[in-house]
PDB file of C-alpha atoms in Angstrom:
ATOM      1  CA  MET D   1     245.708 155.892  -9.009  1.00  0.00           C
ATOM      2  CA  LYS D   2     243.267 158.773  -9.292  1.00  0.00           C
ATOM      3  CA  LEU D   3     241.938 159.693 -12.715  1.00  0.00           C
ATOM      4  CA  GLU D   4     240.847 163.247 -13.369  1.00  0.00           C
ATOM      5  CA  LEU D   5     238.509 164.609 -16.032  1.00  0.00           C
ATOM      6  CA  CYS D   6     239.395 167.173 -18.653  1.00  0.00           C
ATOM      7  CA  HIS D   7     237.456 170.359 -17.987  1.00  0.00           C
ATOM      8  CA  PHE D   8     236.699 170.883 -21.677  1.00  0.00           C
ATOM      9  CA  SER D   9     236.298 167.442 -23.259  1.00  0.00           C
ATOM     10  CA  GLN D  10     235.387 165.364 -20.147  1.00  0.00           C
ATOM     11  CA  GLN D  11     237.967 162.724 -21.151  1.00  0.00           C
ATOM     12  CA  LYS D  12     239.842 160.720 -18.511  1.00  0.00           C
ATOM     13  CA  ILE D  13     243.294 162.075 -17.691  1.00  0.00           C
ATOM     14  CA  TYR D  14     245.928 159.759 -16.242  1.00  0.00           C
ATOM     15  CA  PRO D  15     248.424 161.135 -13.691  1.00  0.00           C
ATOM     16  CA  SER D  16     251.108 163.507 -15.052  1.00  0.00           C
ATOM     17  CA  LYS D  17     249.436 163.686 -18.476  1.00  0.00           C
ATOM     18  CA  SER D  18     247.496 166.913 -18.103  1.00  0.00           C
ATOM     19  CA  ARG D  19     247.903 170.655 -18.356  1.00  0.00           C
ATOM     20  CA  LYS D  20     246.680 172.604 -15.367  1.00  0.00           C
ATOM     21  CA  TYR D  21     245.478 176.201 -15.504  1.00  0.00           C
ATOM     22  CA  VAL D  22     244.791 178.140 -12.282  1.00  0.00           C
ATOM     23  CA  ARG D  23     242.743 181.304 -12.585  1.00  0.00           C
ATOM     24  CA  VAL D  24     243.371 184.441 -10.485  1.00  0.00           C
ATOM     25  CA  ASP D  25     240.390 183.649  -8.270  1.00  0.00           C
ATOM     26  CA  GLY D  26     241.964 180.253  -7.402  1.00  0.00           C
ATOM     27  CA  LYS D  27     239.799 177.935  -9.530  1.00  0.00           C
ATOM     28  CA  SER D  28     241.867 175.287 -11.319  1.00  0.00           C
ATOM     29  CA  PHE D  29     241.171 173.610 -14.676  1.00  0.00           C
ATOM     30  CA  ASN D  30     242.734 170.386 -15.989  1.00  0.00           C
ATOM     31  CA  PHE D  31     243.059 169.809 -19.718  1.00  0.00           C
ATOM     32  CA  ALA D  32     243.888 166.535 -21.488  1.00  0.00           C
ATOM     33  CA  ASN D  33     246.017 168.227 -24.190  1.00  0.00           C
ATOM     34  CA  GLY D  34     246.770 171.509 -25.946  1.00  0.00           C
ATOM     35  CA  LYS D  35     243.774 171.154 -28.246  1.00  0.00           C
ATOM     36  CA  CYS D  36     241.414 171.171 -25.227  1.00  0.00           C
ATOM     37  CA  SER D  37     243.161 174.071 -23.491  1.00  0.00           C
ATOM     38  CA  LYS D  38     243.214 176.230 -26.660  1.00  0.00           C
ATOM     39  CA  SER D  39     239.513 175.494 -27.306  1.00  0.00           C
ATOM     40  CA  PHE D  40     238.733 176.485 -23.714  1.00  0.00           C
ATOM     41  CA  PHE D  41     240.623 179.801 -24.043  1.00  0.00           C
ATOM     42  CA  MET D  42     238.875 180.507 -27.359  1.00  0.00           C
ATOM     43  CA  ARG D  43     235.634 180.068 -25.408  1.00  0.00           C
ATOM     44  CA  ARG D  44     234.307 177.288 -27.613  1.00  0.00           C
ATOM     45  CA  ASN D  45     231.256 175.444 -26.381  1.00  0.00           C
ATOM     46  CA  PRO D  46     232.105 171.762 -25.745  1.00  0.00           C
ATOM     47  CA  ARG D  47     228.457 170.824 -26.459  1.00  0.00           C
ATOM     48  CA  LYS D  48     228.939 172.067 -30.037  1.00  0.00           C
ATOM     49  CA  THR D  49     232.401 170.551 -30.573  1.00  0.00           C
ATOM     50  CA  SER D  50     231.815 167.172 -32.178  1.00  0.00           C
ATOM     51  CA  TRP D  51     234.715 165.217 -30.606  1.00  0.00           C
ATOM     52  CA  THR D  52     233.938 165.980 -26.925  1.00  0.00           C
ATOM     53  CA  VAL D  53     232.138 163.620 -24.561  1.00  0.00           C
ATOM     54  CA  LEU D  54     229.443 166.233 -23.878  1.00  0.00           C
ATOM     55  CA  TYR D  55     228.591 166.482 -27.602  1.00  0.00           C
ATOM     56  CA  ARG D  56     228.451 162.691 -27.953  1.00  0.00           C
ATOM     57  CA  ARG D  57     226.148 162.399 -24.939  1.00  0.00           C
ATOM     58  CA  LYS D  58     223.887 165.177 -26.198  1.00  0.00           C
ATOM     59  CA  HIS D  59     223.548 163.612 -29.667  1.00  0.00           C
ATOM     60  CA  LYS D  60     223.306 160.012 -28.360  1.00  0.00           C
ATOM     61  CA  LYS D  61     226.413 158.698 -30.080  1.00  0.00           C
ATOM     62  CA  GLY D  62     227.951 155.344 -29.156  1.00  0.00           C
ATOM     63  CA  ILE D  63     224.977 153.946 -27.234  1.00  0.00           C
ATOM     64  CA  VAL D  64     224.510 150.870 -29.456  1.00  0.00           C
ATOM     65  CA  GLU D  65     225.336 148.443 -26.625  1.00  0.00           C
ATOM     66  CA  GLU D  66     222.760 149.905 -24.246  1.00  0.00           C
ATOM     67  CA  VAL D  67     219.937 149.575 -26.782  1.00  0.00           C
ATOM     68  CA  SER D  68     220.486 145.831 -27.082  1.00  0.00           C
ATOM     69  CA  ARG D  69     220.397 145.472 -23.279  1.00  0.00           C
ATOM     70  CA  LYS D  70     216.968 147.086 -22.940  1.00  0.00           C
ATOM     71  CA  ARG D  71     214.556 144.704 -21.258  1.00  0.00           C
ATOM     72  CA  THR D  72     210.815 144.545 -21.373  1.00  0.00           C
ATOM     73  CA  SER D  73     209.205 144.987 -18.004  1.00  0.00           C
ATOM     74  CA  LYS D  74     207.702 141.934 -16.366  1.00  0.00           C
ATOM     75  CA  LYS D  75     203.945 142.034 -16.107  1.00  0.00           C
ATOM     76  CA  ALA D  76     202.183 140.637 -13.072  1.00  0.00           C
ATOM     77  CA  VAL D  77     200.519 137.296 -13.706  1.00  0.00           C
ATOM     78  CA  LYS D  78     197.163 136.739 -12.019  1.00  0.00           C
ATOM     79  CA  PHE D  79     197.228 133.665  -9.840  1.00  0.00           C
ATOM     80  CA  GLN D  80     194.455 132.362  -7.601  1.00  0.00           C
ATOM     81  CA  ARG D  81     195.053 130.327  -4.478  1.00  0.00           C
ATOM     82  CA  GLY D  82     193.366 129.556  -1.204  1.00  0.00           C
ATOM     83  CA  PHE D  83     194.066 131.475   1.977  1.00  0.00           C
ATOM     84  CA  GLY D  84     193.103 131.439   5.621  1.00  0.00           C
ATOM     85  CA  GLY D  85     192.768 127.650   5.745  1.00  0.00           C
ATOM     86  CA  ALA D  86     190.223 127.600   2.895  1.00  0.00           C
ATOM     87  CA  THR D  87     191.014 125.851  -0.358  1.00  0.00           C
ATOM     88  CA  LEU D  88     190.516 127.462  -3.740  1.00  0.00           C
ATOM     89  CA  GLU D  89     187.616 125.100  -4.575  1.00  0.00           C
ATOM     90  CA  ALA D  90     185.758 126.061  -1.392  1.00  0.00           C
ATOM     91  CA  ILE D  91     186.203 129.762  -2.115  1.00  0.00           C
ATOM     92  CA  LEU D  92     185.003 129.362  -5.711  1.00  0.00           C
ATOM     93  CA  MET D  93     181.957 127.333  -4.577  1.00  0.00           C
ATOM     94  CA  LYS D  94     180.962 130.061  -2.124  1.00  0.00           C
ATOM     95  CA  ARG D  95     181.452 132.734  -4.754  1.00  0.00           C
ATOM     96  CA  ASN D  96     179.325 130.910  -7.324  1.00  0.00           C
ATOM     97  CA  GLN D  97     176.449 130.189  -4.896  1.00  0.00           C
ATOM     98  CA  ASN D  98     173.053 131.849  -5.289  1.00  0.00           C
ATOM     99  CA  PRO D  99     172.776 135.070  -3.318  1.00  0.00           C
ATOM    100  CA  GLU D 100     169.481 133.798  -1.814  1.00  0.00           C
ATOM    101  CA  VAL D 101     171.166 130.683  -0.429  1.00  0.00           C
ATOM    102  CA  ARG D 102     173.937 132.772   1.074  1.00  0.00           C
ATOM    103  CA  LYS D 103     171.373 135.138   2.600  1.00  0.00           C
ATOM    104  CA  LYS D 104     169.541 132.225   4.262  1.00  0.00           C
ATOM    105  CA  GLN D 105     172.803 130.850   5.639  1.00  0.00           C
ATOM    106  CA  ARG D 106     173.693 134.271   7.005  1.00  0.00           C
ATOM    107  CA  GLU D 107     170.298 134.601   8.736  1.00  0.00           C
ATOM    108  CA  GLN D 108     170.643 131.133  10.275  1.00  0.00           C
ATOM    109  CA  ALA D 109     174.103 131.986  11.568  1.00  0.00           C
ATOM    110  CA  ILE D 110     172.785 135.229  13.095  1.00  0.00           C
ATOM    111  CA  LYS D 111     169.905 133.350  14.789  1.00  0.00           C
ATOM    112  CA  ALA D 112     172.292 130.756  16.215  1.00  0.00           C
ATOM    113  CA  ALA D 113     174.594 133.477  17.550  1.00  0.00           C
ATOM    114  CA  LYS D 114     171.658 135.296  19.197  1.00  0.00           C
ATOM    115  CA  GLU D 115     170.391 132.090  20.814  1.00  0.00           C
ATOM    116  CA  SER D 116     173.806 131.258  22.232  1.00  0.00           C
ATOM    117  CA  ALA D 117     174.100 134.795  23.600  1.00  0.00           C
ATOM    118  CA  ASN D 118     170.644 134.504  25.224  1.00  0.00           C
ATOM    119  CA  THR D 119     171.505 131.176  26.863  1.00  0.00           C
ATOM    120  CA  LYS D 120     174.724 132.667  28.236  1.00  0.00           C
ATOM    121  CA  LYS D 121     172.789 135.609  29.679  1.00  0.00           C
ATOM    122  CA  LYS D 122     170.251 133.301  31.330  1.00  0.00           C
ATOM    123  CA  THR D 123     172.932 131.145  32.941  1.00  0.00           C
ATOM    124  CA  GLN D 124     174.715 134.235  34.247  1.00  0.00           C
ATOM    125  CA  GLN D 125     171.457 135.607  35.670  1.00  0.00           C
ATOM    126  CA  GLN D 126     170.736 132.287  37.398  1.00  0.00           C
ATOM    127  CA  LYS D 127     174.204 132.259  38.954  1.00  0.00           C
ATOM    128  CA  ALA D 128     173.766 135.841  40.101  1.00  0.00           C
ATOM    129  CA  THR D 129     170.408 135.079  41.765  1.00  0.00           C
ATOM    130  CA  LYS D 130     171.916 132.063  43.581  1.00  0.00           C
ATOM    131  CA  VAL D 131     174.765 134.208  44.898  1.00  0.00           C
ATOM    132  CA  VAL D 132     172.314 136.860  46.101  1.00  0.00           C
ATOM    133  CA  GLN D 133     170.158 134.237  47.847  1.00  0.00           C
ATOM    134  CA  LYS D 134     173.189 132.731  49.628  1.00  0.00           C
ATOM    135  CA  SER D 135     174.365 136.140  50.809  1.00  0.00           C
ATOM    136  CA  ASN D 136     170.841 136.895  52.110  1.00  0.00           C
ATOM    137  CA  GLN D 137     170.823 133.617  54.070  1.00  0.00           C
ATOM    138  CA  LYS D 138     174.197 134.415  55.667  1.00  0.00           C
ATOM    139  CA  GLN D 139     173.031 137.896  56.663  1.00  0.00           C
ATOM    140  CA  THR D 140     169.892 136.548  58.304  1.00  0.00           C
ATOM    141  CA  LYS D 141     171.930 134.022  60.355  1.00  0.00           C
ATOM    142  CA  LYS D 142     174.314 136.769  61.495  1.00  0.00           C
ATOM    143  CA  SER D 143     171.474 139.075  62.486  1.00  0.00           C
ATOM    144  CA  GLN D 144     169.806 136.303  64.508  1.00  0.00           C
ATOM    145  CA  ALA D 145     173.071 135.550  66.314  1.00  0.00           C
ATOM    146  CA  ALA D 146     173.571 139.223  67.137  1.00  0.00           C
ATOM    147  CA  LYS D 147     170.049 139.525  68.606  1.00  0.00           C
ATOM    148  CA  GLY D 148     170.657 136.768  71.118  1.00  0.00           C
ATOM    149  CA  GLY D 149     169.432 133.623  69.531  1.00  0.00           C
ATOM    150  CA  GLY D 150     171.851 130.895  68.680  1.00  0.00           C
ATOM    151  CA  LEU D 151     175.435 130.869  69.932  1.00  0.00           C
ATOM    152  CA  SER D 152     175.642 133.988  72.093  1.00  0.00           C
ATOM    153  CA  ARG D 153     176.313 133.716  75.902  1.00  0.00           C
ATOM    154  CA  GLY D 154     173.261 135.597  76.953  1.00  0.00           C
ATOM    155  CA  GLY D 155     174.954 138.834  77.924  1.00  0.00           C
ATOM    156  CA  GLN D 156     177.163 137.397  80.737  1.00  0.00           C
ATOM    157  CA  LYS D 157     180.687 138.579  81.436  1.00  0.00           C
ATOM    158  CA  ARG D 158     183.579 136.168  81.500  1.00  0.00           C
TER     159      ARG D 158
END
């Protein structure tokens, strides 16, 4: 069941309970009753006619129920908790520390990181020198064998 709206008063119109007016240009208008159709033809403004839905909306009539439903917006509550595997107490202790103590800890951490990086570099350099020495030894053995010393047949044909 499809309900239509009155063109003048905006009231709901049930099927077969309306008057329909079709203008020459093809636009159709539905009216709830004769009162609405006559007001429309007299060119009355529905916003100024006190019994229409448009007037009641404009002047905020019959909205008593909605006022009681108005809710206050929820405000965000501040809440502190730990994150990243650190507890709240640990975070608060770090925050409340002296800046000088934190600065010293930071410097110590930087020193430790630099030392570990230096030791890594030294071990890599030592490995690289060993590899170079081994390759030099292999090259010298090959060059000696090619010159005739070692395992060669002395230039004889098979």
